[in-house]
PDB file of C-alpha atoms and ligand atoms in Angstrom:
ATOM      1  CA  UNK A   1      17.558   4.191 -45.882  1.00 46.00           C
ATOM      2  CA  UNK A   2      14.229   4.350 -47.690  1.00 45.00           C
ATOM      3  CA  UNK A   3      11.874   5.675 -44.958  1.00 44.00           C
ATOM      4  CA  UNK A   4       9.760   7.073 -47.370  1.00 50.00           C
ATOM      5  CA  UNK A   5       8.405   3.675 -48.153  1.00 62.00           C
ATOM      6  CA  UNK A   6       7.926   2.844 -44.189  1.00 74.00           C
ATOM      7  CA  UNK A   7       4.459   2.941 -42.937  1.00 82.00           C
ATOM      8  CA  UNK A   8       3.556   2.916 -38.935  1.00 87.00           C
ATOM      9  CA  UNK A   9       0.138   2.478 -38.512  1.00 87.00           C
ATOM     10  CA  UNK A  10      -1.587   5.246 -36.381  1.00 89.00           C
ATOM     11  CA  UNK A  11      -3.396   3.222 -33.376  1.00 84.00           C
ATOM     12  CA  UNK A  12      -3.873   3.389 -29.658  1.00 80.00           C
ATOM     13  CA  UNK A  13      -0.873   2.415 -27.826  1.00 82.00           C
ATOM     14  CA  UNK A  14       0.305   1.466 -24.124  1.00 77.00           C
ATOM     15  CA  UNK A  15       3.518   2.454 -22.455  1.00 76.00           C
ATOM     16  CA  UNK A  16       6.284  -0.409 -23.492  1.00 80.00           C
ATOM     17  CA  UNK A  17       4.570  -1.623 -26.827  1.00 83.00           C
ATOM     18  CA  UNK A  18       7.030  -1.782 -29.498  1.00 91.00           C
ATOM     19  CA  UNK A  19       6.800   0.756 -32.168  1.00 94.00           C
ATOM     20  CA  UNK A  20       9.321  -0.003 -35.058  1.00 94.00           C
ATOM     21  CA  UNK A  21      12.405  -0.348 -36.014  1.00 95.00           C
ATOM     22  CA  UNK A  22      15.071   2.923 -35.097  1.00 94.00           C
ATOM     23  CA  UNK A  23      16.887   2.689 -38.224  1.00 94.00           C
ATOM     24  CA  UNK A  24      13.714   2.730 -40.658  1.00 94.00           C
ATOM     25  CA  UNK A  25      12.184   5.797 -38.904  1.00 95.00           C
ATOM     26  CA  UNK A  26      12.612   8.764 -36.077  1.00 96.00           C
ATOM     27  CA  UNK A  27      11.913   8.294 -32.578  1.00 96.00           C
ATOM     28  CA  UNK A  28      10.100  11.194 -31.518  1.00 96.00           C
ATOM     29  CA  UNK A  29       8.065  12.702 -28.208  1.00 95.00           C
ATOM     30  CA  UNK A  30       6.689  10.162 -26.047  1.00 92.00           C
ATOM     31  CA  UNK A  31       8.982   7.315 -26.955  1.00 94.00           C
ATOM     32  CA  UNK A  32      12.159   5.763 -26.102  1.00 93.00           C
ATOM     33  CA  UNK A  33      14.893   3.822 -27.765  1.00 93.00           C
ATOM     34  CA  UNK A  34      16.528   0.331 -26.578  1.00 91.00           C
ATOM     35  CA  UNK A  35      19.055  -1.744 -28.647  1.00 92.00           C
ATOM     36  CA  UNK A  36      17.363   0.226 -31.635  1.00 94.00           C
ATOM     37  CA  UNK A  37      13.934  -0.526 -31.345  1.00 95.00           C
ATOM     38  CA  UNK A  38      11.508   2.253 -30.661  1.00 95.00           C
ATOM     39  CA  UNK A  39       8.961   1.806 -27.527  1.00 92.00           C
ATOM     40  CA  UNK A  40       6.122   4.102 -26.365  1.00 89.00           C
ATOM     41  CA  UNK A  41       6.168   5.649 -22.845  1.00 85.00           C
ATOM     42  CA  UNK A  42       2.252   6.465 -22.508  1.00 80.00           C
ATOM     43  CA  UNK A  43      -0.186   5.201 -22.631  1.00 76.00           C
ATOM     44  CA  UNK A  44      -1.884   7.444 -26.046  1.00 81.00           C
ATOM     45  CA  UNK A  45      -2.139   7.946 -29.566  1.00 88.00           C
ATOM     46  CA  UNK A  46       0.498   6.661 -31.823  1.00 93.00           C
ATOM     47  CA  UNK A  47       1.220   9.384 -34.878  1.00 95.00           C
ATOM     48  CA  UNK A  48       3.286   9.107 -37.685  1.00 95.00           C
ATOM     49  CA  UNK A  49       4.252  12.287 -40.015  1.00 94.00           C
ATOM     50  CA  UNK A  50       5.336  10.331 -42.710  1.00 91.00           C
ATOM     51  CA  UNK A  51       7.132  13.438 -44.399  1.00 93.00           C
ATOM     52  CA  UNK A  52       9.863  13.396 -41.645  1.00 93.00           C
ATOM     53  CA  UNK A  53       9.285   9.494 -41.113  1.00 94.00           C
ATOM     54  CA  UNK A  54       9.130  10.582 -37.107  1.00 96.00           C
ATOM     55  CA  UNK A  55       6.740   8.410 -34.810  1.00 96.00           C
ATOM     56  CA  UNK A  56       5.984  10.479 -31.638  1.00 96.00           C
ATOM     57  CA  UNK A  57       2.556   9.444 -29.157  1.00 93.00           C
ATOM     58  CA  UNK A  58       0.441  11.927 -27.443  1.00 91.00           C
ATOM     59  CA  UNK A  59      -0.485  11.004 -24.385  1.00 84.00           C
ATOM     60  CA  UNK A  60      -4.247  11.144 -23.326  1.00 76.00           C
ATOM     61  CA  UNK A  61      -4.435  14.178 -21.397  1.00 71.00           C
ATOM     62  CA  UNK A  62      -7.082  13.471 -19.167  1.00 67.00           C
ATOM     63  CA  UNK A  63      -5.802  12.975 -15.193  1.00 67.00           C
ATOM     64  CA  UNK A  64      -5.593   9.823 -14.306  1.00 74.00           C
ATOM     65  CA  UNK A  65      -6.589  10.127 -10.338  1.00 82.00           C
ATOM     66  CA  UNK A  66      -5.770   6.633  -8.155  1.00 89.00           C
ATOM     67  CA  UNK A  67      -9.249   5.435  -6.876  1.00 90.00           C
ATOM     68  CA  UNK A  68     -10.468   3.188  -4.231  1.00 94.00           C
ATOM     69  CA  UNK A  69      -9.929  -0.553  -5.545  1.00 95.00           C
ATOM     70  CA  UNK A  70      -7.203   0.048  -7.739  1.00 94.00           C
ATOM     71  CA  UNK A  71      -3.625  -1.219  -8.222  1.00 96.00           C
ATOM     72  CA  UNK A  72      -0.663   0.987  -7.937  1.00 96.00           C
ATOM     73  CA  UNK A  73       3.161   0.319  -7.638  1.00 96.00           C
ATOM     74  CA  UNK A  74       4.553   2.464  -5.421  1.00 97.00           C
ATOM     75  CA  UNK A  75       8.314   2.826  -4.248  1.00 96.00           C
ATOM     76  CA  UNK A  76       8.884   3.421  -0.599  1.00 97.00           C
ATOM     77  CA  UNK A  77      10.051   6.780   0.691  1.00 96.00           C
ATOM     78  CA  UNK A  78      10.366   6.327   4.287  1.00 97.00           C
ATOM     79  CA  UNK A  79       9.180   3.613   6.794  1.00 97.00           C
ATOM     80  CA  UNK A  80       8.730   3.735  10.783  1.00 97.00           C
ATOM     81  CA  UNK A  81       6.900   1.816  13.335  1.00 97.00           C
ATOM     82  CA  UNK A  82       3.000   2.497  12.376  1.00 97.00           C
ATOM     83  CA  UNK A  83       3.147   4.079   8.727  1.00 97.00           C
ATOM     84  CA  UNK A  84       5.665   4.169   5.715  1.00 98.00           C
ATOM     85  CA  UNK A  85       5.233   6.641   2.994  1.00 97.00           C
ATOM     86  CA  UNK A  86       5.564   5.962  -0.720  1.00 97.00           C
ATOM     87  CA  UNK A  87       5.284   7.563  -4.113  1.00 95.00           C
ATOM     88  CA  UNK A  88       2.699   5.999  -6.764  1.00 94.00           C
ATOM     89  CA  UNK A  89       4.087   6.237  -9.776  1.00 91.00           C
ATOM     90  CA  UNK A  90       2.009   3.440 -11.541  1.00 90.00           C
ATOM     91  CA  UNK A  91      -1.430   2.496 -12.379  1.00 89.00           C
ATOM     92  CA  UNK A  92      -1.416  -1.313 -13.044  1.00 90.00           C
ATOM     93  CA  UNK A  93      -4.215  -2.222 -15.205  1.00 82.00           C
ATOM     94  CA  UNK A  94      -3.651  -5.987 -15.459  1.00 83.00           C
ATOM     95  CA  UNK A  95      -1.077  -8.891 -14.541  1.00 82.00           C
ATOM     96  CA  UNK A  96      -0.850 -12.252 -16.168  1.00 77.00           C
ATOM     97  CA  UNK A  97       2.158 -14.612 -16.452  1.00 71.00           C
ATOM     98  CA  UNK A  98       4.080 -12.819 -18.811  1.00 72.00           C
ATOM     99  CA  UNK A  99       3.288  -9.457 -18.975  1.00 79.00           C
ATOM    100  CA  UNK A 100       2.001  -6.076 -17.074  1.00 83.00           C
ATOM    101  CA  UNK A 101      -0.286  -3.667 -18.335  1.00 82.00           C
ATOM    102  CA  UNK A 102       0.346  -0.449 -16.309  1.00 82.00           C
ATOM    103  CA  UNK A 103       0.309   3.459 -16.938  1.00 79.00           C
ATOM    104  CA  UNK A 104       2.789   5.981 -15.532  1.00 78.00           C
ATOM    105  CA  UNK A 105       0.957   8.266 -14.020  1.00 80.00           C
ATOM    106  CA  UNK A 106       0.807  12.252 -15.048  1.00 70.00           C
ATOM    107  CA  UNK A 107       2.698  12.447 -11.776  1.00 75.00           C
ATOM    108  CA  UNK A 108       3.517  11.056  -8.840  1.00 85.00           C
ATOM    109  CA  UNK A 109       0.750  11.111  -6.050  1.00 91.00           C
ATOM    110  CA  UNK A 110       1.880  10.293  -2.015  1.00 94.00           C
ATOM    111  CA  UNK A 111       0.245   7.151  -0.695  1.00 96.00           C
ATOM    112  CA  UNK A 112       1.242   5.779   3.099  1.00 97.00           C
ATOM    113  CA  UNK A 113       0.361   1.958   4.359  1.00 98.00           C
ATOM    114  CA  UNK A 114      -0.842   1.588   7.996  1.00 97.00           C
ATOM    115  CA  UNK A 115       0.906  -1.532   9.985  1.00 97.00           C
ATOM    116  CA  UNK A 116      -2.939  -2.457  10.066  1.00 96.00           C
ATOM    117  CA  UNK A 117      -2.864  -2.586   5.829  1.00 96.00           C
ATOM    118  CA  UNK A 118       0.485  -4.857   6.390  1.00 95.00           C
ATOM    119  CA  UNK A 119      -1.926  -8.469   6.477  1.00 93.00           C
ATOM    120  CA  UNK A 120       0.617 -10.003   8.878  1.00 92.00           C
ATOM    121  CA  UNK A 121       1.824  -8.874  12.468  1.00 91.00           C
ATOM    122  CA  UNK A 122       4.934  -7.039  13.610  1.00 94.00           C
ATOM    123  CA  UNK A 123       5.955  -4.730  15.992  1.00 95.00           C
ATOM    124  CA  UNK A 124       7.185  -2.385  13.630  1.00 97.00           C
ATOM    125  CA  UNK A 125       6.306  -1.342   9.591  1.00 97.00           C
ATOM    126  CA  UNK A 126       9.583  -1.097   9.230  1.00 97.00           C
ATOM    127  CA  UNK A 127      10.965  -4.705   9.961  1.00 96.00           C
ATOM    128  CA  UNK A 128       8.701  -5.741   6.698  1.00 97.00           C
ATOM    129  CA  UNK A 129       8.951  -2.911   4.436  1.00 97.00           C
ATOM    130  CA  UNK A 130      12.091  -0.561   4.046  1.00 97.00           C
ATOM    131  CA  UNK A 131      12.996   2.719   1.841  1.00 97.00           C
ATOM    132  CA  UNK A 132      13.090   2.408  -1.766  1.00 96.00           C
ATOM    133  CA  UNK A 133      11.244  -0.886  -1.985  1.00 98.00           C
ATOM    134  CA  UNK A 134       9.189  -1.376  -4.843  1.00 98.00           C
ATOM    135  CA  UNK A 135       5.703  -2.533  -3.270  1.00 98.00           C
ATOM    136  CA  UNK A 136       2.274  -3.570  -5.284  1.00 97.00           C
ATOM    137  CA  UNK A 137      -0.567  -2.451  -3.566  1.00 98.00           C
ATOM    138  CA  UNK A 138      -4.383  -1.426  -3.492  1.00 97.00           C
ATOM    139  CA  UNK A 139      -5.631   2.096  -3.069  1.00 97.00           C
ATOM    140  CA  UNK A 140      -8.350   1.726  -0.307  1.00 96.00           C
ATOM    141  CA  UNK A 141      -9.468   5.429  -0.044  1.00 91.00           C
ATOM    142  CA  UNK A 142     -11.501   7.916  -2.756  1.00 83.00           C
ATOM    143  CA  UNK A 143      -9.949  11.362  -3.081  1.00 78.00           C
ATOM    144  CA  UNK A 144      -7.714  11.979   0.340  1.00 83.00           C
ATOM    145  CA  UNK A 145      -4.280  12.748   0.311  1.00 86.00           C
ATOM    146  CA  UNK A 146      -2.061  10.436   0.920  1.00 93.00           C
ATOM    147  CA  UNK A 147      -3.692   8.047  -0.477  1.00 95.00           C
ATOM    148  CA  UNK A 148      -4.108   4.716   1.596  1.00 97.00           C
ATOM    149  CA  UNK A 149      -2.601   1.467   0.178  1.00 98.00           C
ATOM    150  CA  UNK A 150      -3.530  -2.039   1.563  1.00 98.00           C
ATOM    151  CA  UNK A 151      -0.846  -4.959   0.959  1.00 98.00           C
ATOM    152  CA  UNK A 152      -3.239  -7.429   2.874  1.00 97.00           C
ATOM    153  CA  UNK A 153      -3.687 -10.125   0.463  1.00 95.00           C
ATOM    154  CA  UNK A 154      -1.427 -12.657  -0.874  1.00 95.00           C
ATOM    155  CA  UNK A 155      -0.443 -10.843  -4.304  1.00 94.00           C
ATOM    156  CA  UNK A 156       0.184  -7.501  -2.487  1.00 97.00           C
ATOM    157  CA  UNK A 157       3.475  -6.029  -0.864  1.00 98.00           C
ATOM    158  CA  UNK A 158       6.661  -6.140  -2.085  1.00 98.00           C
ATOM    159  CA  UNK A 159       7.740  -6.813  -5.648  1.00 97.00           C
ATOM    160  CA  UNK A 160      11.417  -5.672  -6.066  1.00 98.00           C
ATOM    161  CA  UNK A 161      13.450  -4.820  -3.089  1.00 98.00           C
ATOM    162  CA  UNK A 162      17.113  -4.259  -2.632  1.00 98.00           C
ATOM    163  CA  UNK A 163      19.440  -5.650   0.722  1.00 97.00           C
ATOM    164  CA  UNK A 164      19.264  -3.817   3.613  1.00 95.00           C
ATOM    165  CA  UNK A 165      22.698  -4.199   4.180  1.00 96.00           C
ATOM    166  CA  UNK A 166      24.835  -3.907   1.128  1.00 97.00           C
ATOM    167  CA  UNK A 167      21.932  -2.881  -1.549  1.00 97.00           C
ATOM    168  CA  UNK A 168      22.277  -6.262  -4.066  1.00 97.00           C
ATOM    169  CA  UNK A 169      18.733  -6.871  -5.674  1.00 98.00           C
ATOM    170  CA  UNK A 170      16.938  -9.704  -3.260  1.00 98.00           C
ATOM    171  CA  UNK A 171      15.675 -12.662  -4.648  1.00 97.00           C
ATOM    172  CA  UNK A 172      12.901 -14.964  -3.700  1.00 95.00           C
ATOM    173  CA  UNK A 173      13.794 -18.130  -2.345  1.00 90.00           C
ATOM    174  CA  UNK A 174      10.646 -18.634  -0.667  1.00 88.00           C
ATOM    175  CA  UNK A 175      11.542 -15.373   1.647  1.00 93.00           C
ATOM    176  CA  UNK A 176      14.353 -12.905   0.147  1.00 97.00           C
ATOM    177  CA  UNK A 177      18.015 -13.909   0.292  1.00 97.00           C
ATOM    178  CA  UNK A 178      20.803 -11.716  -0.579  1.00 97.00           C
ATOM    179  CA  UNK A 179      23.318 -14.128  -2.393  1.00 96.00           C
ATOM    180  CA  UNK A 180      26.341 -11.663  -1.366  1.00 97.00           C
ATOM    181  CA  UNK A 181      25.877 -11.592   2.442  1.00 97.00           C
ATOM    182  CA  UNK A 182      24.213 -15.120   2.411  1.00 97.00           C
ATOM    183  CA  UNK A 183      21.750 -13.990   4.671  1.00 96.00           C
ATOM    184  CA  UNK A 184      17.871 -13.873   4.215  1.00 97.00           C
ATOM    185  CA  UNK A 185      16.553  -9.995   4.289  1.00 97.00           C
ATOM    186  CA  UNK A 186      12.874 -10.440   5.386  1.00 96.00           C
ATOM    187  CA  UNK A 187       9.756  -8.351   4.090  1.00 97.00           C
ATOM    188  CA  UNK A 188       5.737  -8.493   3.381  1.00 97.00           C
ATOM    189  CA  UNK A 189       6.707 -10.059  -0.387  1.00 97.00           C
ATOM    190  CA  UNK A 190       4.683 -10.570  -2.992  1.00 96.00           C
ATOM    191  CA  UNK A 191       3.670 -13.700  -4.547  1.00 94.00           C
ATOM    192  CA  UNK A 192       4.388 -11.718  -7.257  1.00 94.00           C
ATOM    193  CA  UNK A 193       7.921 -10.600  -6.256  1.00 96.00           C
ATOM    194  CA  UNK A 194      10.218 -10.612  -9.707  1.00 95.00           C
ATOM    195  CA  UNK A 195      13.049  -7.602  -9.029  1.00 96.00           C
ATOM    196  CA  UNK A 196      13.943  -7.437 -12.906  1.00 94.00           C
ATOM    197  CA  UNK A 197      10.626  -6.937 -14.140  1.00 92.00           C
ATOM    198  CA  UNK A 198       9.248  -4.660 -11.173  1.00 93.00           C
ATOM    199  CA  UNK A 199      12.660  -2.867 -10.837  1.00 93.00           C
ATOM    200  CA  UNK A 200      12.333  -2.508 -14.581  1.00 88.00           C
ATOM    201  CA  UNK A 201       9.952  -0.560 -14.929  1.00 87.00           C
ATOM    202  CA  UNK A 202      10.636   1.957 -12.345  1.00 87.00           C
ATOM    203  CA  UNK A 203      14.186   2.066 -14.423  1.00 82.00           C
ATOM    204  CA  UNK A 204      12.679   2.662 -17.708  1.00 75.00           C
ATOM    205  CA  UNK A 205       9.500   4.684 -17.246  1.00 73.00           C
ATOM    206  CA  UNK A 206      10.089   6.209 -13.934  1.00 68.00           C
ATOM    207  CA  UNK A 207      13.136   9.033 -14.844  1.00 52.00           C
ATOM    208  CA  UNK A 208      11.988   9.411 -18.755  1.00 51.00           C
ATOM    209  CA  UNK A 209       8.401  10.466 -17.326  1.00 46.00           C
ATOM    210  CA  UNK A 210      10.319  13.273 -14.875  1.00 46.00           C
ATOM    211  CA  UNK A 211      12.642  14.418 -17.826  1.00 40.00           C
ATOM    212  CA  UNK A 212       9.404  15.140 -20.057  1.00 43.00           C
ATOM    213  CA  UNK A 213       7.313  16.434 -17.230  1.00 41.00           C
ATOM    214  CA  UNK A 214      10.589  18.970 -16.909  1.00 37.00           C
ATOM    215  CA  UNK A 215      11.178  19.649 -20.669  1.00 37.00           C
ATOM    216  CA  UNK A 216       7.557  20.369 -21.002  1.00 34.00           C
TER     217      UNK A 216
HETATM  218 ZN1   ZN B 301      23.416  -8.116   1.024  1.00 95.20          ZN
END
């Protein structure tokens, strides 16, 4: 291995972009490893110390606070008849086709959504969204705790979800089917609903972000 002659440009970078190659230098704080390529996990400034040929990004320190108008993916903690409570563990800064801008956030802040943030009608919240969904929303409050999250629009609600009945990952045939009880498992989707990419992110950012909060 010749890392000496590897050079990693130093450059702002966002949580996912590919760094380099594992083998040519050391993954170090603030990054992650998968099938030997090195990935960021903030959104911050890439270093390299060439000496040990070890990458590591620092993440911008400033506190990122949720604000009115912005949008968050949140996973559901609990869900009743007039309110379900999440955890925001995402800022999303932009969506196209293929790919999602977002930043973890420092930590986790507590959002709820009233039935009257839902868009559609129901008797009860939690016939349309259930614990440990993975829901896209928009913060509709400035500086309250919990934060309130609207799903009213057509883009909004839930993204990745799991069967209420024998926890396979849903997918979207026009509502959400679970293909190993056959039966549709109905929610406020989406038109954005993808369960690998959503539930994706929650798998690779979500625990990583606790373990350094922890270490640190
Ligand atoms: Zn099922």
């Amino acid at each position: 291995m010749t890392s000496k002659e590897t050079k990693i440009e130093e450059r702002i970078v966002v949580p996912g972009e590919f760094i380099a190659n594992a083998k040519t230098v050391t993954p170090g704080k603030g990054t992650y490893v998968q099938d030997d390529r090195i990935y960021s996990l903030y959104l911050g400034h890439l270093r390299f110390d060439a000496e040990k040929s070890v990458v590591y990004v620092e993440p911008f320190k400033e506190i990122i606070y949720p604000k009115r108008g912005d949008l968050v993916l949140a996973e559901v903690i609990s869900s009743g008849n007039t309110i379900a409570s999440l955890k925001i563990w995402f800022l999303i800064r932009s969506i196209s086709n293929k790919e999602i801008i977002f930043s973890p956030l420092n930590k986790p802040f507590s959002g709820t959504i009233h039935i009257s943030q839902l868009g559609t009608r129901t008797e009860s919240i939690n016939k349309l969204i259930k614990t440990g969904d993975k829901v896209l929303g928009v913060i509709t409050t400035d500086y309250t705790l919990p934060l309130s999250i609207s799903i009213a629009s057509k883009e909004l609600g839930v993204v990745a979800a799991n069967c209420s009945r024998c926890g396979a990952p849903l997918i979207k045939k026009g509502r959400l089917f679970c293909l190993t009880c056959n039966k549709p498992d109905i929610r406020k989707i989406s038109s954005l609903y993808d369960y690998e990419k959503f539930n994706g992110i929650f798998r690779i950012y979500k625990p990583k972000q606790y373990i350094t909060m922890e270490v640190e």
